[in-house]
PDB file of C-alpha atoms in Angstrom:
ATOM      1  CA  VAL A   1     -83.689  20.402  25.441  1.00 37.00           C
ATOM      2  CA  ALA A   2     -80.720  20.335  27.873  1.00 38.00           C
ATOM      3  CA  ALA A   3     -81.895  18.690  31.383  1.00 42.00           C
ATOM      4  CA  ASP A   4     -82.330  20.970  33.418  1.00 45.00           C
ATOM      5  CA  GLU A   5     -84.169  23.166  31.354  1.00 43.00           C
ATOM      6  CA  GLU A   6     -88.133  23.106  30.836  1.00 52.00           C
ATOM      7  CA  SER A   7     -89.163  22.430  27.263  1.00 52.00           C
ATOM      8  CA  VAL A   8     -91.431  25.123  26.009  1.00 58.00           C
ATOM      9  CA  SER A   9     -94.692  24.211  23.032  1.00 62.00           C
ATOM     10  CA  VAL A  10     -94.323  26.608  20.113  1.00 68.00           C
ATOM     11  CA  ALA A  11     -97.077  27.398  17.455  1.00 75.00           C
ATOM     12  CA  SER A  12     -96.360  25.381  14.233  1.00 73.00           C
ATOM     13  CA  SER A  13     -96.512  28.503  12.345  1.00 76.00           C
ATOM     14  CA  ASP A  14     -93.993  30.116  14.317  1.00 82.00           C
ATOM     15  CA  ALA A  15     -91.358  27.461  14.801  1.00 81.00           C
ATOM     16  CA  LEU A  16     -91.709  27.685  10.599  1.00 82.00           C
ATOM     17  CA  GLU A  17     -91.026  31.779  11.278  1.00 87.00           C
ATOM     18  CA  MET A  18     -88.123  30.663  13.371  1.00 89.00           C
ATOM     19  CA  TRP A  19     -86.877  28.321  10.849  1.00 87.00           C
ATOM     20  CA  ARG A  20     -86.725  30.698   8.367  1.00 88.00           C
ATOM     21  CA  GLU A  21     -84.941  33.421  10.573  1.00 89.00           C
ATOM     22  CA  MET A  22     -82.183  30.606  11.798  1.00 89.00           C
ATOM     23  CA  GLU A  23     -78.959  31.656  10.250  1.00 88.00           C
ATOM     24  CA  ASP A  24     -76.922  28.541   8.858  1.00 84.00           C
ATOM     25  CA  GLU A  25     -74.579  28.461  11.102  1.00 87.00           C
ATOM     26  CA  ALA A  26     -77.195  27.553  13.625  1.00 88.00           C
ATOM     27  CA  ARG A  27     -78.505  25.271  11.334  1.00 92.00           C
ATOM     28  CA  THR A  28     -75.169  23.470  11.335  1.00 92.00           C
ATOM     29  CA  GLY A  29     -72.721  24.815  14.014  1.00 90.00           C
ATOM     30  CA  HIS A  30     -73.891  21.579  16.303  1.00 91.00           C
ATOM     31  CA  LEU A  31     -73.893  19.044  14.128  1.00 92.00           C
ATOM     32  CA  ASP A  32     -70.648  16.314  14.702  1.00 93.00           C
ATOM     33  CA  GLY A  33     -68.472  15.397  11.816  1.00 95.00           C
ATOM     34  CA  VAL A  34     -68.723  12.719   9.547  1.00 95.00           C
ATOM     35  CA  LEU A  35     -67.270  10.995   7.179  1.00 96.00           C
ATOM     36  CA  SER A  36     -66.608  11.944   3.557  1.00 96.00           C
ATOM     37  CA  PRO A  37     -67.410   9.281   0.525  1.00 97.00           C
ATOM     38  CA  ASP A  38     -63.761   8.645   0.671  1.00 97.00           C
ATOM     39  CA  GLY A  39     -63.556   7.979   4.506  1.00 97.00           C
ATOM     40  CA  VAL A  40     -61.732  11.955   4.994  1.00 96.00           C
ATOM     41  CA  MET A  41     -63.666  13.868   8.767  1.00 96.00           C
ATOM     42  CA  ILE A  42     -66.124  16.829   7.819  1.00 95.00           C
ATOM     43  CA  GLN A  43     -68.090  19.012   8.936  1.00 95.00           C
ATOM     44  CA  PRO A  44     -71.793  19.467   7.406  1.00 95.00           C
ATOM     45  CA  THR A  45     -72.301  22.537   6.228  1.00 94.00           C
ATOM     46  CA  HIS A  46     -75.185  23.860   3.461  1.00 93.00           C
ATOM     47  CA  VAL A  47     -71.611  25.816   1.873  1.00 88.00           C
ATOM     48  CA  LEU A  48     -71.474  23.407  -1.036  1.00 81.00           C
ATOM     49  CA  ASN A  49     -68.270  23.495  -3.023  1.00 73.00           C
ATOM     50  CA  MET A  50     -69.499  25.073  -6.158  1.00 58.00           C
ATOM     51  CA  THR A  51     -66.138  24.275  -8.484  1.00 55.00           C
ATOM     52  CA  SER A  52     -67.433  22.584 -11.705  1.00 55.00           C
ATOM     53  CA  ASP A  53     -65.743  19.044 -13.043  1.00 62.00           C
ATOM     54  CA  SER A  54     -66.081  17.485 -16.043  1.00 77.00           C
ATOM     55  CA  ILE A  55     -66.024  13.903 -14.557  1.00 88.00           C
ATOM     56  CA  SER A  56     -69.596  12.686 -13.434  1.00 93.00           C
ATOM     57  CA  PRO A  57     -70.764  11.613 -10.163  1.00 95.00           C
ATOM     58  CA  THR A  58     -71.775   8.811 -11.570  1.00 96.00           C
ATOM     59  CA  SER A  59     -68.256   7.982 -13.150  1.00 96.00           C
ATOM     60  CA  LEU A  60     -66.727   8.840  -9.498  1.00 95.00           C
ATOM     61  CA  HIS A  61     -68.408   6.863  -7.409  1.00 97.00           C
ATOM     62  CA  LEU A  62     -67.541   3.827 -10.002  1.00 98.00           C
ATOM     63  CA  LYS A  63     -64.422   4.297  -8.620  1.00 97.00           C
ATOM     64  CA  ARG A  64     -65.509   3.727  -4.956  1.00 98.00           C
ATOM     65  CA  ASP A  65     -68.486   1.042  -6.292  1.00 98.00           C
ATOM     66  CA  PRO A  66     -66.932  -0.574  -9.716  1.00 98.00           C
ATOM     67  CA  THR A  67     -70.371  -2.560  -9.345  1.00 98.00           C
ATOM     68  CA  LEU A  68     -72.625   0.229  -8.848  1.00 98.00           C
ATOM     69  CA  LEU A  69     -74.497  -0.364 -12.037  1.00 98.00           C
ATOM     70  CA  THR A  70     -75.161  -3.809 -11.896  1.00 98.00           C
ATOM     71  CA  PHE A  71     -74.986  -5.296  -8.079  1.00 98.00           C
ATOM     72  CA  ASP A  72     -78.475  -6.004  -7.118  1.00 98.00           C
ATOM     73  CA  ASN A  73     -79.115  -8.502  -4.286  1.00 98.00           C
ATOM     74  CA  VAL A  74     -82.648  -7.348  -3.058  1.00 98.00           C
ATOM     75  CA  LYS A  75     -85.302  -9.255  -3.151  1.00 98.00           C
ATOM     76  CA  ARG A  76     -88.775  -7.660  -5.449  1.00 98.00           C
ATOM     77  CA  ILE A  77     -92.118  -8.750  -4.289  1.00 97.00           C
ATOM     78  CA  ASP A  78     -95.845  -8.139  -6.019  1.00 97.00           C
ATOM     79  CA  ALA A  79     -97.852  -5.309  -3.789  1.00 96.00           C
ATOM     80  CA  SER A  80    -100.234  -8.513  -3.532  1.00 95.00           C
ATOM     81  CA  GLN A  81     -97.870 -10.815  -1.809  1.00 96.00           C
ATOM     82  CA  LEU A  82     -97.138  -8.266   0.973  1.00 95.00           C
ATOM     83  CA  HIS A  83     -98.882 -10.828   3.324  1.00 93.00           C
ATOM     84  CA  THR A  84     -95.880 -13.207   3.282  1.00 95.00           C
ATOM     85  CA  ILE A  85     -93.164 -12.119   3.660  1.00 94.00           C
ATOM     86  CA  SER A  86     -90.796 -10.655   7.148  1.00 94.00           C
ATOM     87  CA  TRP A  87     -90.794  -7.262   6.820  1.00 95.00           C
ATOM     88  CA  GLU A  88     -86.698  -8.134   8.677  1.00 95.00           C
ATOM     89  CA  GLU A  89     -84.516  -7.819   5.605  1.00 97.00           C
ATOM     90  CA  PRO A  90     -84.768  -4.998   2.688  1.00 98.00           C
ATOM     91  CA  VAL A  91     -87.623  -5.173   0.084  1.00 98.00           C
ATOM     92  CA  ILE A  92     -88.774  -4.427  -3.468  1.00 98.00           C
ATOM     93  CA  ILE A  93     -92.421  -3.999  -4.230  1.00 98.00           C
ATOM     94  CA  THR A  94     -93.986  -3.494  -7.352  1.00 98.00           C
ATOM     95  CA  ASN A  95     -96.540  -2.864  -9.089  1.00 96.00           C
ATOM     96  CA  SER A  96     -98.580  -0.785  -6.010  1.00 95.00           C
ATOM     97  CA  ILE A  97     -98.683   1.820  -8.222  1.00 96.00           C
ATOM     98  CA  THR A  98    -101.538   1.845 -11.201  1.00 95.00           C
ATOM     99  CA  GLU A  99    -101.087   1.961 -14.623  1.00 96.00           C
ATOM    100  CA  GLU A 100    -102.592   5.101 -15.177  1.00 96.00           C
ATOM    101  CA  LEU A 101    -101.140   6.778 -11.782  1.00 97.00           C
ATOM    102  CA  PHE A 102     -97.510   5.519 -13.253  1.00 97.00           C
ATOM    103  CA  SER A 103     -97.823   7.494 -16.672  1.00 97.00           C
ATOM    104  CA  ASN A 104     -98.905  10.412 -14.332  1.00 96.00           C
ATOM    105  CA  ARG A 105     -95.897  10.713 -12.224  1.00 96.00           C
ATOM    106  CA  GLY A 106     -93.950  13.262 -15.270  1.00 97.00           C
ATOM    107  CA  ILE A 107     -95.604  15.908 -12.849  1.00 97.00           C
ATOM    108  CA  LEU A 108     -92.431  15.595 -11.227  1.00 98.00           C
ATOM    109  CA  ASP A 109     -90.415  16.502 -13.946  1.00 97.00           C
ATOM    110  CA  LYS A 110     -87.683  19.099 -13.160  1.00 96.00           C
ATOM    111  CA  ASN A 111     -88.230  21.574 -15.786  1.00 96.00           C
ATOM    112  CA  ARG A 112     -92.128  21.143 -15.083  1.00 97.00           C
ATOM    113  CA  LEU A 113     -91.137  21.892 -11.000  1.00 98.00           C
ATOM    114  CA  ALA A 114     -89.762  24.783 -12.274  1.00 97.00           C
ATOM    115  CA  SER A 115     -91.972  26.122 -14.802  1.00 97.00           C
ATOM    116  CA  VAL A 116     -95.822  25.697 -12.574  1.00 98.00           C
ATOM    117  CA  TYR A 117     -93.822  25.492  -8.700  1.00 98.00           C
ATOM    118  CA  GLY A 118     -90.147  27.376  -9.405  1.00 97.00           C
ATOM    119  CA  GLN A 119     -91.698  30.175  -6.039  1.00 98.00           C
ATOM    120  CA  VAL A 120     -92.612  27.873  -3.584  1.00 98.00           C
ATOM    121  CA  GLU A 121     -90.160  27.377  -1.144  1.00 97.00           C
ATOM    122  CA  VAL A 122     -88.395  24.511   0.095  1.00 98.00           C
ATOM    123  CA  ARG A 123     -86.867  21.940   2.975  1.00 97.00           C
ATOM    124  CA  THR A 124     -83.001  21.943   1.784  1.00 97.00           C
ATOM    125  CA  GLY A 125     -79.779  20.680   2.658  1.00 96.00           C
ATOM    126  CA  ASN A 126     -77.361  18.148   1.520  1.00 96.00           C
ATOM    127  CA  ARG A 127     -75.731  14.539   1.823  1.00 97.00           C
ATOM    128  CA  GLU A 128     -74.295  15.906   5.350  1.00 96.00           C
ATOM    129  CA  THR A 129     -76.375  18.506   6.477  1.00 96.00           C
ATOM    130  CA  LEU A 130     -79.654  15.840   6.064  1.00 96.00           C
ATOM    131  CA  ILE A 131     -77.378  12.694   7.996  1.00 95.00           C
ATOM    132  CA  ASP A 132     -79.118  14.282  11.656  1.00 91.00           C
ATOM    133  CA  ASN A 133     -82.052  15.659  12.327  1.00 85.00           C
ATOM    134  CA  GLY A 134     -82.371  17.326   8.843  1.00 86.00           C
ATOM    135  CA  ILE A 135     -85.900  18.789   8.287  1.00 89.00           C
ATOM    136  CA  THR A 136     -85.046  20.969  11.268  1.00 90.00           C
ATOM    137  CA  ASN A 137     -81.249  21.761   9.907  1.00 93.00           C
ATOM    138  CA  SER A 138     -83.056  22.717   6.459  1.00 96.00           C
ATOM    139  CA  LYS A 139     -82.453  25.429   4.846  1.00 96.00           C
ATOM    140  CA  PRO A 140     -85.463  28.108   3.206  1.00 96.00           C
ATOM    141  CA  MET A 141     -85.035  27.545  -0.444  1.00 96.00           C
ATOM    142  CA  ALA A 142     -87.058  28.212  -4.226  1.00 97.00           C
ATOM    143  CA  LEU A 143     -87.555  25.512  -5.838  1.00 98.00           C
ATOM    144  CA  GLU A 144     -86.810  26.738  -8.880  1.00 97.00           C
ATOM    145  CA  LYS A 145     -83.146  27.165  -7.188  1.00 96.00           C
ATOM    146  CA  ALA A 146     -82.652  24.257  -5.648  1.00 96.00           C
ATOM    147  CA  LEU A 147     -83.355  22.183  -9.024  1.00 94.00           C
ATOM    148  CA  GLN A 148     -79.731  24.007  -9.666  1.00 83.00           C
ATOM    149  CA  LEU A 149     -80.989  24.038 -13.590  1.00 73.00           C
ATOM    150  CA  PRO A 150     -78.768  24.810 -16.224  1.00 65.00           C
ATOM    151  CA  GLN A 151     -78.259  28.911 -16.536  1.00 51.00           C
ATOM    152  CA  SER A 152     -77.013  28.183 -19.919  1.00 47.00           C
ATOM    153  CA  GLU A 153     -77.225  25.979 -22.830  1.00 52.00           C
ATOM    154  CA  GLY A 154     -74.076  23.347 -21.791  1.00 53.00           C
ATOM    155  CA  GLU A 155     -73.525  23.972 -18.666  1.00 54.00           C
ATOM    156  CA  GLU A 156     -73.216  21.647 -15.252  1.00 58.00           C
ATOM    157  CA  MET A 157     -72.328  21.607 -12.384  1.00 59.00           C
ATOM    158  CA  HIS A 158     -71.008  17.748 -11.438  1.00 70.00           C
ATOM    159  CA  LEU A 159     -71.337  18.067  -7.845  1.00 86.00           C
ATOM    160  CA  GLU A 160     -71.358  14.869  -6.259  1.00 92.00           C
ATOM    161  CA  CYS A 161     -73.026  16.012  -2.813  1.00 93.00           C
ATOM    162  CA  GLY A 162     -75.214  18.597  -4.810  1.00 93.00           C
ATOM    163  CA  THR A 163     -78.170  20.096  -2.978  1.00 95.00           C
ATOM    164  CA  ILE A 164     -81.777  17.442  -1.964  1.00 97.00           C
ATOM    165  CA  VAL A 165     -84.668  19.098  -1.309  1.00 98.00           C
ATOM    166  CA  PHE A 166     -86.163  16.747   1.147  1.00 98.00           C
ATOM    167  CA  SER A 167     -89.463  19.050   1.983  1.00 97.00           C
ATOM    168  CA  PRO A 168     -93.089  17.364   4.677  1.00 97.00           C
ATOM    169  CA  VAL A 169     -95.632  16.805   1.486  1.00 98.00           C
ATOM    170  CA  ASN A 170     -97.826  19.097   4.231  1.00 96.00           C
ATOM    171  CA  GLU A 171     -95.726  21.805   3.560  1.00 96.00           C
ATOM    172  CA  LEU A 172     -95.876  22.431  -0.261  1.00 98.00           C
ATOM    173  CA  PRO A 173     -98.907  24.971  -1.270  1.00 98.00           C
ATOM    174  CA  ASP A 174    -103.044  22.562  -1.119  1.00 98.00           C
ATOM    175  CA  SER A 175    -102.513  22.755  -5.077  1.00 98.00           C
ATOM    176  CA  PHE A 176     -98.987  19.969  -4.720  1.00 98.00           C
ATOM    177  CA  GLN A 177    -100.263  18.425  -2.074  1.00 98.00           C
ATOM    178  CA  ASN A 178    -103.300  17.721  -4.647  1.00 98.00           C
ATOM    179  CA  GLU A 179    -100.890  16.253  -7.154  1.00 98.00           C
ATOM    180  CA  MET A 180     -98.970  13.865  -4.544  1.00 98.00           C
ATOM    181  CA  ARG A 181    -102.104  12.960  -2.938  1.00 97.00           C
ATOM    182  CA  PRO A 182    -102.664  10.155  -5.349  1.00 97.00           C
ATOM    183  CA  PHE A 183     -98.943   8.843  -4.993  1.00 98.00           C
ATOM    184  CA  THR A 184     -99.019   8.617  -0.991  1.00 97.00           C
ATOM    185  CA  ASN A 185    -102.170   7.205  -1.494  1.00 96.00           C
ATOM    186  CA  SER A 186    -100.426   4.349  -2.849  1.00 96.00           C
ATOM    187  CA  PHE A 187     -98.330   3.346  -0.548  1.00 96.00           C
ATOM    188  CA  PRO A 188     -98.220  -0.314   0.275  1.00 93.00           C
ATOM    189  CA  ASP A 189    -100.609  -0.482   3.638  1.00 87.00           C
ATOM    190  CA  SER A 190     -98.505  -4.260   4.804  1.00 81.00           C
ATOM    191  CA  SER A 191     -95.948  -3.454   7.062  1.00 84.00           C
ATOM    192  CA  PRO A 192     -96.454  -3.701  11.320  1.00 82.00           C
ATOM    193  CA  SER A 193     -94.364  -0.907  11.721  1.00 82.00           C
ATOM    194  CA  ILE A 194     -95.175   2.097   8.829  1.00 83.00           C
ATOM    195  CA  GLN A 195     -99.301   2.292   9.539  1.00 79.00           C
ATOM    196  CA  THR A 196    -100.235   6.048   9.583  1.00 80.00           C
ATOM    197  CA  LYS A 197     -97.719   7.266   7.212  1.00 88.00           C
ATOM    198  CA  LYS A 198     -95.732  11.003   7.000  1.00 95.00           C
ATOM    199  CA  PHE A 199     -95.113  11.640   3.487  1.00 97.00           C
ATOM    200  CA  THR A 200     -91.563  13.561   2.502  1.00 98.00           C
ATOM    201  CA  LEU A 201     -91.181  14.749  -1.124  1.00 98.00           C
ATOM    202  CA  THR A 202     -87.819  14.546  -2.258  1.00 98.00           C
ATOM    203  CA  LEU A 203     -86.010  15.675  -5.285  1.00 98.00           C
ATOM    204  CA  ALA A 204     -81.920  14.954  -6.271  1.00 97.00           C
ATOM    205  CA  SER A 205     -79.631  15.627  -8.937  1.00 95.00           C
ATOM    206  CA  GLU A 206     -76.937  12.824  -9.844  1.00 96.00           C
ATOM    207  CA  GLY A 207     -74.412  12.078  -7.153  1.00 96.00           C
ATOM    208  CA  PHE A 208     -75.263  11.429  -3.600  1.00 97.00           C
ATOM    209  CA  GLY A 209     -78.612  11.886  -1.588  1.00 97.00           C
ATOM    210  CA  ILE A 210     -78.165  12.027   1.603  1.00 97.00           C
ATOM    211  CA  GLY A 211     -75.456  10.060   3.508  1.00 97.00           C
ATOM    212  CA  MET A 212     -75.208   6.984   6.018  1.00 97.00           C
ATOM    213  CA  HIS A 213     -78.041   7.200   8.697  1.00 96.00           C
ATOM    214  CA  LYS A 214     -80.438   5.100   9.971  1.00 95.00           C
ATOM    215  CA  HIS A 215     -84.218   5.921  11.622  1.00 95.00           C
ATOM    216  CA  GLN A 216     -87.502   4.173  11.760  1.00 95.00           C
ATOM    217  CA  ALA A 217     -88.402   1.673   9.325  1.00 96.00           C
ATOM    218  CA  ALA A 218     -89.511   3.408   6.138  1.00 96.00           C
ATOM    219  CA  MET A 219     -90.683   2.872   2.513  1.00 97.00           C
ATOM    220  CA  PHE A 220     -88.929   5.481  -0.742  1.00 98.00           C
ATOM    221  CA  MET A 221     -91.664   5.577  -3.389  1.00 98.00           C
ATOM    222  CA  LEU A 222     -89.229   6.382  -6.268  1.00 98.00           C
ATOM    223  CA  LEU A 223     -90.731   8.180  -9.173  1.00 98.00           C
ATOM    224  CA  ARG A 224     -88.283   9.972 -11.784  1.00 98.00           C
ATOM    225  CA  GLY A 225     -84.829   8.838 -11.773  1.00 98.00           C
ATOM    226  CA  ARG A 226     -82.724   5.460 -10.820  1.00 98.00           C
ATOM    227  CA  LYS A 227     -80.975   5.454  -7.135  1.00 98.00           C
ATOM    228  CA  LYS A 228     -78.798   2.774  -5.922  1.00 98.00           C
ATOM    229  CA  TRP A 229     -79.616   1.872  -2.063  1.00 98.00           C
ATOM    230  CA  TYR A 230     -76.396   0.927   0.104  1.00 98.00           C
ATOM    231  CA  MET A 231     -78.014  -0.808   3.218  1.00 98.00           C
ATOM    232  CA  SER A 232     -76.741  -2.974   6.451  1.00 97.00           C
ATOM    233  CA  SER A 233     -78.667  -3.238   9.525  1.00 95.00           C
ATOM    234  CA  SER A 234     -77.007  -1.516  12.852  1.00 88.00           C
ATOM    235  CA  GLU A 235     -75.167  -4.080  14.530  1.00 85.00           C
ATOM    236  CA  ASP A 236     -72.841  -5.421  10.966  1.00 84.00           C
ATOM    237  CA  VAL A 237     -71.171  -1.609  10.975  1.00 89.00           C
ATOM    238  CA  GLU A 238     -72.388   0.202  14.916  1.00 84.00           C
ATOM    239  CA  GLU A 239     -69.096  -0.292  15.973  1.00 83.00           C
ATOM    240  CA  ASP A 240     -66.836   0.093  12.726  1.00 88.00           C
ATOM    241  CA  SER A 241     -66.043   4.159  12.912  1.00 88.00           C
ATOM    242  CA  GLN A 242     -64.525   3.793   9.153  1.00 94.00           C
ATOM    243  CA  THR A 243     -66.803   3.179   7.597  1.00 96.00           C
ATOM    244  CA  HIS A 244     -66.580   4.959   4.305  1.00 97.00           C
ATOM    245  CA  PRO A 245     -65.674   3.989   1.487  1.00 97.00           C
ATOM    246  CA  GLY A 246     -66.062  -0.115   2.347  1.00 97.00           C
ATOM    247  CA  PHE A 247     -69.393   0.807   2.989  1.00 97.00           C
ATOM    248  CA  TYR A 248     -70.196   0.973  -0.900  1.00 98.00           C
ATOM    249  CA  ARG A 249     -68.877  -2.916  -1.288  1.00 97.00           C
ATOM    250  CA  GLU A 250     -68.087  -4.622   1.165  1.00 96.00           C
ATOM    251  CA  LYS A 251     -69.735  -3.134   4.780  1.00 96.00           C
ATOM    252  CA  SER A 252     -73.121  -3.461   2.612  1.00 97.00           C
ATOM    253  CA  SER A 253     -74.852  -6.397   3.093  1.00 97.00           C
ATOM    254  CA  HIS A 254     -78.219  -5.134   1.203  1.00 98.00           C
ATOM    255  CA  LYS A 255     -77.464  -3.083  -2.240  1.00 98.00           C
ATOM    256  CA  CYS A 256     -80.204  -2.709  -5.632  1.00 98.00           C
ATOM    257  CA  ILE A 257     -80.878  -0.219  -7.864  1.00 98.00           C
ATOM    258  CA  GLN A 258     -84.478   1.217  -7.679  1.00 98.00           C
ATOM    259  CA  LYS A 259     -86.307   1.781 -10.374  1.00 98.00           C
ATOM    260  CA  GLU A 260     -89.455   3.869 -11.490  1.00 98.00           C
ATOM    261  CA  GLY A 261     -92.436   2.838  -9.894  1.00 98.00           C
ATOM    262  CA  GLU A 262     -91.072   0.636  -7.615  1.00 98.00           C
ATOM    263  CA  VAL A 263     -91.335   1.266  -3.528  1.00 98.00           C
ATOM    264  CA  LEU A 264     -88.016   0.285  -0.846  1.00 98.00           C
ATOM    265  CA  PHE A 265     -88.927  -1.110   2.056  1.00 97.00           C
ATOM    266  CA  VAL A 266     -85.961  -0.310   4.706  1.00 98.00           C
ATOM    267  CA  PRO A 267     -86.656  -2.244   8.659  1.00 96.00           C
ATOM    268  CA  ASN A 268     -86.303  -0.621  11.065  1.00 95.00           C
ATOM    269  CA  MET A 269     -82.984   1.073  12.368  1.00 95.00           C
ATOM    270  CA  TRP A 270     -80.610  -0.753   9.116  1.00 97.00           C
ATOM    271  CA  TYR A 271     -78.050   2.059   7.672  1.00 97.00           C
ATOM    272  CA  HIS A 272     -78.614   2.972   4.511  1.00 98.00           C
ATOM    273  CA  GLU A 273     -77.084   5.696   2.268  1.00 98.00           C
ATOM    274  CA  ILE A 274     -78.708   6.579  -1.717  1.00 98.00           C
ATOM    275  CA  PHE A 275     -76.597   7.678  -5.205  1.00 98.00           C
ATOM    276  CA  ASN A 276     -78.586   8.892  -7.011  1.00 98.00           C
ATOM    277  CA  LEU A 277     -77.807   7.246 -10.720  1.00 98.00           C
ATOM    278  CA  GLU A 278     -79.244  10.751 -11.766  1.00 97.00           C
ATOM    279  CA  TYR A 279     -82.205  12.995 -11.544  1.00 97.00           C
ATOM    280  CA  THR A 280     -84.653  11.257  -8.893  1.00 98.00           C
ATOM    281  CA  ALA A 281     -88.096  12.660  -7.425  1.00 98.00           C
ATOM    282  CA  GLY A 282     -90.382  10.395  -5.217  1.00 98.00           C
ATOM    283  CA  ILE A 283     -91.675  10.809  -1.715  1.00 98.00           C
ATOM    284  CA  GLN A 284     -90.572   8.487   1.989  1.00 97.00           C
ATOM    285  CA  ALA A 285     -93.528   7.615   3.937  1.00 97.00           C
ATOM    286  CA  LEU A 286     -91.977   7.390   8.140  1.00 95.00           C
ATOM    287  CA  PRO A 287     -94.327   6.585  10.961  1.00 93.00           C
ATOM    288  CA  GLU A 288     -96.529   9.418  12.227  1.00 85.00           C
TER     289      GLU A 288
END
């Protein structure tokens, strides 16, 4: 809201309807340009370059980050030992999910989601559009379409910056929310900066997740696939106008390969960016 305008309260149902009816230009036209993975300034848009490439996103990104599949310097700690850490640096929490619950993670398999919840409306974006206020700038889409399932045998998209599902769990149908609740109830509650939580379901294919951004302290529970995380404190990169592609190498202080069942803690106002090494499904927890 502009400084000389009054703030207007809108009912959540009305706000949701307004969001559905927005034109694509209204969703992204106001956004500032962002650096591409290769350091070229581009304008965020929901229009994806659908050109198929025979080279996988992982193979392409290995040229920027030769240690993509190997380097990991983030401390791992058992959920029972969280009282011993300072919460001032990234940390991966293990064993916060019971073995029984972990065995149920298959409910987030891509084909199963498409079959059971394919027509559910979800919020979507991509590496660039989700960087700044991504929920508001998101685009409605049926989950089946957002999952980018091959339409014929052998078809592959190979998009480095494809569609990402980024939907608040409380907007999902009750049956979907009920399936997510055992996982959301399993988030560690020891972090002083995340006592009450709001949860977002995140689904993405191989390739980039949300581009470099920062926000309040957050946790991410990964249930399917593997993610490479790049992280650095704000003061390390704040004054750098050319962060990419160096952020994938020397300009990020902490990097890790998150595995299924692990919960990553990202400290308050730390910059971070994600690359999905395969199809991934997980839940983000931010302060309410």
